[in-house]
Coordinates of C-alpha atoms in Angstrom, one line a residue:
M1155 CA 200.5 193.5 24.4
L1156 CA 197.7 196.0 23.9
T1157 CA 195.9 197.1 27.1
V1158 CA 192.1 197.2 27.4
I1159 CA 190.8 198.7 30.6
Y1160 CA 187.5 197.3 31.5
S1161 CA 185.3 196.2 34.5
D1162 CA 181.9 194.5 34.6
E1163 CA 181.0 197.2 37.1
F1164 CA 180.5 199.5 34.1
L1165 CA 177.3 197.5 33.3
N1166 CA 175.8 198.7 36.6
H1167 CA 175.0 202.2 35.2
K1168 CA 171.4 201.4 34.3
T1169 CA 169.6 203.7 31.8
G1170 CA 166.3 201.9 31.5
L1171 CA 164.5 200.0 28.7
F1172 CA 165.1 201.2 25.1
H1173 CA 167.7 203.8 26.1
P1174 CA 170.5 203.8 23.4
E1175 CA 173.4 204.2 25.9
R1176 CA 172.9 200.8 27.5
P1177 CA 175.1 198.2 29.1
E1178 CA 174.8 195.9 26.1
R1179 CA 177.1 198.3 24.3
L1180 CA 180.0 197.1 26.4
T1181 CA 179.1 193.4 26.3
A1182 CA 178.9 193.5 22.5
I1183 CA 182.5 195.0 22.4
V1184 CA 183.9 192.5 24.9
N1185 CA 182.4 189.6 23.0
A1186 CA 183.8 190.8 19.7
L1187 CA 187.3 191.4 21.2
K1188 CA 187.3 187.9 22.8
S1189 CA 186.6 186.3 19.4
V1190 CA 189.2 188.0 17.2
S1191 CA 192.2 185.9 16.0
W1192 CA 194.6 188.2 17.8
R1193 CA 192.8 188.1 21.2
E1194 CA 195.9 186.7 22.9
Q1195 CA 197.6 190.1 22.2
L1196 CA 195.1 191.9 24.4
Q1197 CA 195.9 192.5 28.1
W1198 CA 192.7 193.1 30.0
Q1199 CA 193.2 195.4 33.0
Q1200 CA 190.8 196.3 35.8
P1201 CA 190.5 200.0 36.6
T1202 CA 191.9 201.3 39.8
P1203 CA 189.1 201.0 42.4
V1204 CA 187.6 204.3 43.4
A1205 CA 188.3 203.6 47.1
E1206 CA 192.0 203.6 46.4
R1207 CA 192.1 207.1 45.0
R1208 CA 188.8 208.7 46.1
E1209 CA 190.3 211.9 47.5
S1210 CA 192.5 212.6 44.5
L1211 CA 189.7 211.6 42.2
I1212 CA 187.3 214.1 43.7
K1213 CA 190.0 216.8 43.6
L1214 CA 190.5 216.1 39.9
L1215 CA 186.8 216.2 39.3
E1216 CA 186.7 219.6 41.0
T1217 CA 189.3 221.0 38.6
V1218 CA 186.7 220.8 35.8
H1219 CA 183.3 220.4 37.5
T1220 CA 181.6 222.6 40.1
P1221 CA 181.1 221.0 43.5
A1222 CA 177.3 221.5 43.0
H1223 CA 177.3 219.4 39.9
I1224 CA 179.2 216.6 41.6
Q1225 CA 176.9 216.7 44.5
Q1226 CA 173.8 216.7 42.2
V1227 CA 175.0 213.5 40.5
K1228 CA 175.6 211.9 43.9
A1229 CA 172.3 213.0 45.3
I1230 CA 170.3 211.5 42.3
A1231 CA 172.1 208.2 42.8
D1232 CA 171.6 208.3 46.6
R1233 CA 167.8 208.5 46.1
G1234 CA 167.8 205.5 43.8
G1235 CA 168.2 207.2 40.4
G1236 CA 166.5 209.8 38.3
Y1237 CA 167.4 212.2 35.5
L1238 CA 170.2 214.7 35.1
D1239 CA 168.4 216.0 32.0
G1240 CA 165.8 214.6 29.7
D1241 CA 168.3 212.4 27.9
T1242 CA 170.5 211.4 30.8
P1243 CA 169.0 208.8 33.2
M1244 CA 170.8 207.5 36.3
S1245 CA 170.4 204.5 38.6
A1246 CA 171.4 204.0 42.2
E1247 CA 174.9 202.9 41.2
S1248 CA 175.5 205.5 38.5
Y1249 CA 177.6 207.9 40.6
D1250 CA 180.0 205.2 41.7
V1251 CA 180.2 203.8 38.1
A1252 CA 180.9 207.3 36.7
L1253 CA 183.7 207.7 39.2
L1254 CA 185.1 204.3 38.2
A1255 CA 184.9 205.4 34.6
V1256 CA 187.0 208.5 35.3
S1257 CA 189.5 206.3 37.2
A1258 CA 189.7 204.0 34.2
W1259 CA 190.5 207.0 31.9
L1260 CA 193.3 208.0 34.3
D1261 CA 194.6 204.5 34.2
G1262 CA 194.6 204.8 30.4
V1263 CA 196.8 207.9 30.7
D1264 CA 199.2 206.1 33.0
R1265 CA 199.4 203.0 30.8
A1266 CA 199.9 204.9 27.5
W1267 CA 202.5 207.2 29.0
D1268 CA 204.4 204.5 30.9
T1269 CA 204.5 202.0 28.1
G1270 CA 204.6 204.3 25.1
R1271 CA 201.8 202.2 23.5
P1272 CA 198.1 202.8 23.0
A1273 CA 195.5 201.8 25.6
F1274 CA 191.8 201.5 25.1
V1275 CA 189.4 202.5 27.9
L1276 CA 186.2 200.5 27.6
A1277 CA 184.1 202.3 30.1
R1278 CA 180.7 204.0 30.4
P1279 CA 179.0 206.4 31.0
P1280 CA 180.5 208.6 28.3
G1281 CA 181.6 212.1 29.1
H1282 CA 182.2 214.6 26.3
H1283 CA 178.9 216.5 26.6
A1284 CA 179.3 217.0 30.4
E1285 CA 179.9 220.7 31.2
A1286 CA 181.3 222.3 34.3
D1287 CA 178.0 222.6 36.0
R1288 CA 175.8 220.0 34.3
G1289 CA 175.6 216.6 32.8
M1290 CA 173.8 216.1 29.5
G1291 CA 173.6 213.9 26.4
F1292 CA 174.1 210.6 28.3
C1293 CA 177.2 212.1 30.0
L1294 CA 177.8 212.6 33.8
F1295 CA 181.5 213.7 34.1
S1296 CA 183.9 214.9 31.5
N1297 CA 186.2 211.9 31.2
A1298 CA 188.5 213.2 28.4
A1299 CA 188.9 216.7 29.9
I1300 CA 189.7 215.2 33.4
A1301 CA 192.2 212.8 31.8
A1302 CA 193.9 215.7 30.0
Y1303 CA 194.3 217.7 33.2
Y1304 CA 195.6 214.6 35.0
A1305 CA 198.1 213.9 32.2
L1306 CA 199.6 217.4 32.6
Q1307 CA 200.4 216.5 36.2
Q1308 CA 202.6 213.6 35.1
P1309 CA 206.4 214.2 34.8
G1310 CA 207.4 214.9 31.2
V1311 CA 204.0 215.7 29.9
Q1312 CA 204.0 219.3 28.6
K1313 CA 201.1 219.2 26.1
V1314 CA 198.1 217.0 25.5
A1315 CA 195.8 216.9 22.5
I1316 CA 192.2 215.6 22.5
L1317 CA 190.8 214.3 19.2
D1318 CA 187.1 213.8 19.3
W1319 CA 185.7 211.7 16.4
D1320 CA 182.3 211.1 17.9
V1321 CA 179.5 212.1 15.6
H1322 CA 178.3 214.7 18.1
H1323 CA 180.4 217.7 19.1
G1324 CA 182.0 217.4 22.5
N1325 CA 180.7 220.7 23.8
G1326 CA 181.7 219.8 27.4
T1327 CA 185.2 218.9 26.6
Q1328 CA 185.8 222.0 24.5
A1329 CA 184.4 224.3 27.1
L1330 CA 186.6 222.8 29.8
V1331 CA 189.9 222.9 27.9
E1332 CA 189.6 225.8 25.4
D1333 CA 191.2 228.3 27.8
H1334 CA 194.2 226.0 28.6
P1335 CA 197.3 226.7 26.5
R1336 CA 198.7 223.2 26.9
I1337 CA 195.6 221.3 25.8
A1338 CA 194.4 221.2 22.2
Y1339 CA 190.9 220.1 21.2
C1340 CA 189.9 218.9 17.8
S1341 CA 186.5 217.6 16.7
L1342 CA 184.9 216.2 13.6
H1343 CA 181.1 216.1 14.0
Q1344 CA 177.9 216.1 12.1
S1345 CA 176.4 219.5 11.7
P1346 CA 173.5 220.3 12.1
C1347 CA 173.1 217.8 14.9
Y1348 CA 172.9 217.6 18.7
P1349 CA 174.1 219.6 20.7
G1350 CA 174.3 222.4 18.1
T1351 CA 177.8 223.5 19.0
G1352 CA 181.2 223.2 17.4
Y1353 CA 181.3 225.9 14.7
A1354 CA 184.4 226.2 12.5
D1355 CA 185.1 229.7 13.7
E1356 CA 185.6 228.6 17.4
R1357 CA 189.3 228.6 17.8
G1358 CA 189.9 228.7 21.5
T1359 CA 191.7 231.3 23.6
H1360 CA 195.1 230.1 22.4
K1361 CA 194.2 228.9 18.9
N1362 CA 194.0 225.5 20.5
V1363 CA 190.6 224.4 19.2
L1364 CA 189.7 223.0 15.7
N1365 CA 186.2 222.1 14.8
I1366 CA 185.4 220.4 11.5
P1367 CA 181.6 220.3 11.0
M1368 CA 180.6 217.4 8.6
S1369 CA 177.5 217.4 6.5
P1370 CA 174.9 214.6 7.0
G1371 CA 175.7 211.8 4.7
S1372 CA 179.4 212.4 4.7
T1373 CA 181.5 209.3 3.9
I1374 CA 185.2 208.5 4.3
G1375 CA 185.7 210.3 1.0
L1376 CA 185.1 213.6 2.9
Y1377 CA 186.6 212.6 6.2
K1378 CA 190.0 211.6 4.7
P1379 CA 190.7 215.0 3.2
A1380 CA 189.5 216.6 6.4
F1381 CA 192.1 214.7 8.3
E1382 CA 194.9 215.3 5.8
A1383 CA 194.2 219.0 5.1
Y1384 CA 193.2 220.2 8.6
I1385 CA 193.4 217.8 11.5
M1386 CA 196.9 216.3 10.9
P1387 CA 198.6 219.8 10.3
F1388 CA 196.8 221.2 13.4
L1389 CA 197.9 218.3 15.7
Q1390 CA 201.4 218.1 14.2
Q1391 CA 201.9 221.8 14.8
F1392 CA 200.7 221.5 18.4
Q1393 CA 203.1 218.5 19.0
P1394 CA 201.3 216.8 21.9
D1395 CA 203.2 214.5 24.2
L1396 CA 200.1 212.4 24.6
L1397 CA 196.9 212.0 22.5
I1398 CA 193.5 211.4 24.0
V1399 CA 190.9 210.1 21.6
S1400 CA 187.2 210.6 22.4
A1401 CA 186.4 207.4 20.5
G1402 CA 182.7 207.6 19.6
Y1403 CA 181.4 205.3 16.9
D1404 CA 178.1 206.8 16.2
A1405 CA 179.3 208.2 12.8
N1406 CA 178.7 204.7 11.4
E1407 CA 176.1 204.5 8.7
D1408 CA 174.0 202.1 10.7
D1409 CA 173.9 204.2 13.9
P1410 CA 170.4 205.3 14.8
L1411 CA 171.2 208.6 16.3
A1412 CA 173.0 210.4 13.4
S1413 CA 173.3 210.6 9.7
I1414 CA 177.0 210.2 8.8
S1415 CA 177.9 207.3 6.5
L1416 CA 181.2 205.8 7.8
Q1417 CA 181.9 202.1 7.9
P1418 CA 183.6 200.3 10.8
E1419 CA 186.9 199.9 8.9
D1420 CA 187.1 203.7 8.5
F1421 CA 188.0 204.0 12.1
G1422 CA 191.0 201.9 11.4
L1423 CA 192.2 204.6 9.1
F1424 CA 191.5 207.2 11.7
T1425 CA 193.7 205.2 14.1
E1426 CA 196.5 205.1 11.5
Y1427 CA 196.4 208.9 11.4
C1428 CA 196.7 209.0 15.2
L1429 CA 199.7 206.7 15.2
Q1430 CA 201.5 209.0 12.8
L1431 CA 201.4 211.6 15.5
T1432 CA 202.4 209.4 18.5
S1433 CA 202.0 205.9 19.9
K1434 CA 201.1 207.3 23.3
I1435 CA 197.4 207.3 22.8
V1436 CA 194.5 206.8 25.1
F1437 CA 191.3 205.8 23.3
G1438 CA 188.2 206.2 25.5
L1439 CA 184.8 205.1 24.5
E1440 CA 182.2 207.8 23.9
G1441 CA 179.1 207.1 21.7
G1442 CA 178.1 204.4 19.2
Y1443 CA 174.7 202.8 19.5
D1444 CA 174.3 200.2 16.8
L1445 CA 175.9 197.1 18.5
P1446 CA 177.3 195.3 15.4
S1447 CA 178.9 198.4 13.9
L1448 CA 180.1 199.6 17.3
S1449 CA 181.9 196.4 18.1
Q1450 CA 183.3 196.1 14.6
S1451 CA 184.6 199.6 14.8
V1452 CA 186.4 199.0 18.1
V1453 CA 188.0 195.9 16.6
A1454 CA 189.1 198.0 13.6
T1455 CA 190.6 200.6 16.0
L1456 CA 192.6 198.1 18.1
E1457 CA 193.7 196.0 15.2
K1458 CA 195.7 198.9 13.8
C1459 CA 197.5 199.3 17.2
L1460 CA 198.9 195.8 17.3

């Protein structure tokens, strides 16, 4: 069985009319997964309720975020919603939903580590742009970075790698892990593109960062050699016990927010590369805003994990 961690509560983070990071992203994916021929091989799991781990959850948040940032997110929600920045709207329930998303990513770590099999965290809001002291780019808390620090607390986990294949560079994730010798961060992203970070010469304090900027219009014909010549050797040399994937699907040709020309089935190939490294993988949803290509890409990812 392949675990998908999901709750309808993730739909309660309301971003307003016409915002690309909208609840329909999740319902499109859920509907697609419930219609595939292998749907019986999926095990749907509710995330651990925030109330059951609130104290430890806040403590984990504070390992990567400043108390002031956490309080700001809560304060905006408490007053009924508002904006963290010009791109990042919040509603009254967004703080609680963001905490539940973090909890779901932690559950993904537990599931992948305990079973030795991949788990997919189908949660929102996304997280890889959130920095220590601010949210941005649709992101409130840095889910992947928090999950990596949590994973290192588990018995037997010595090293964790994060692979970020979202079309945008995960500036927040990189900033939060680049000084940690037991976490590696690797990103392929369109350049130039938002947020304007992720240069190839950024290597991290411990040579634990690898950025692969991709030109607009890049296809799988350019991504495949990038994986084989750079990403796979980098990750194989690091030898992670657990792999966390910031699984954004906005590098699809049909996506409205970028200009990379991948197809949904290409994410199946990315997944095959990941499985060559380890079967202990946490896939967590980041971007992807064209609903058909987003849902087809998640299907392609999970199908390779069966």
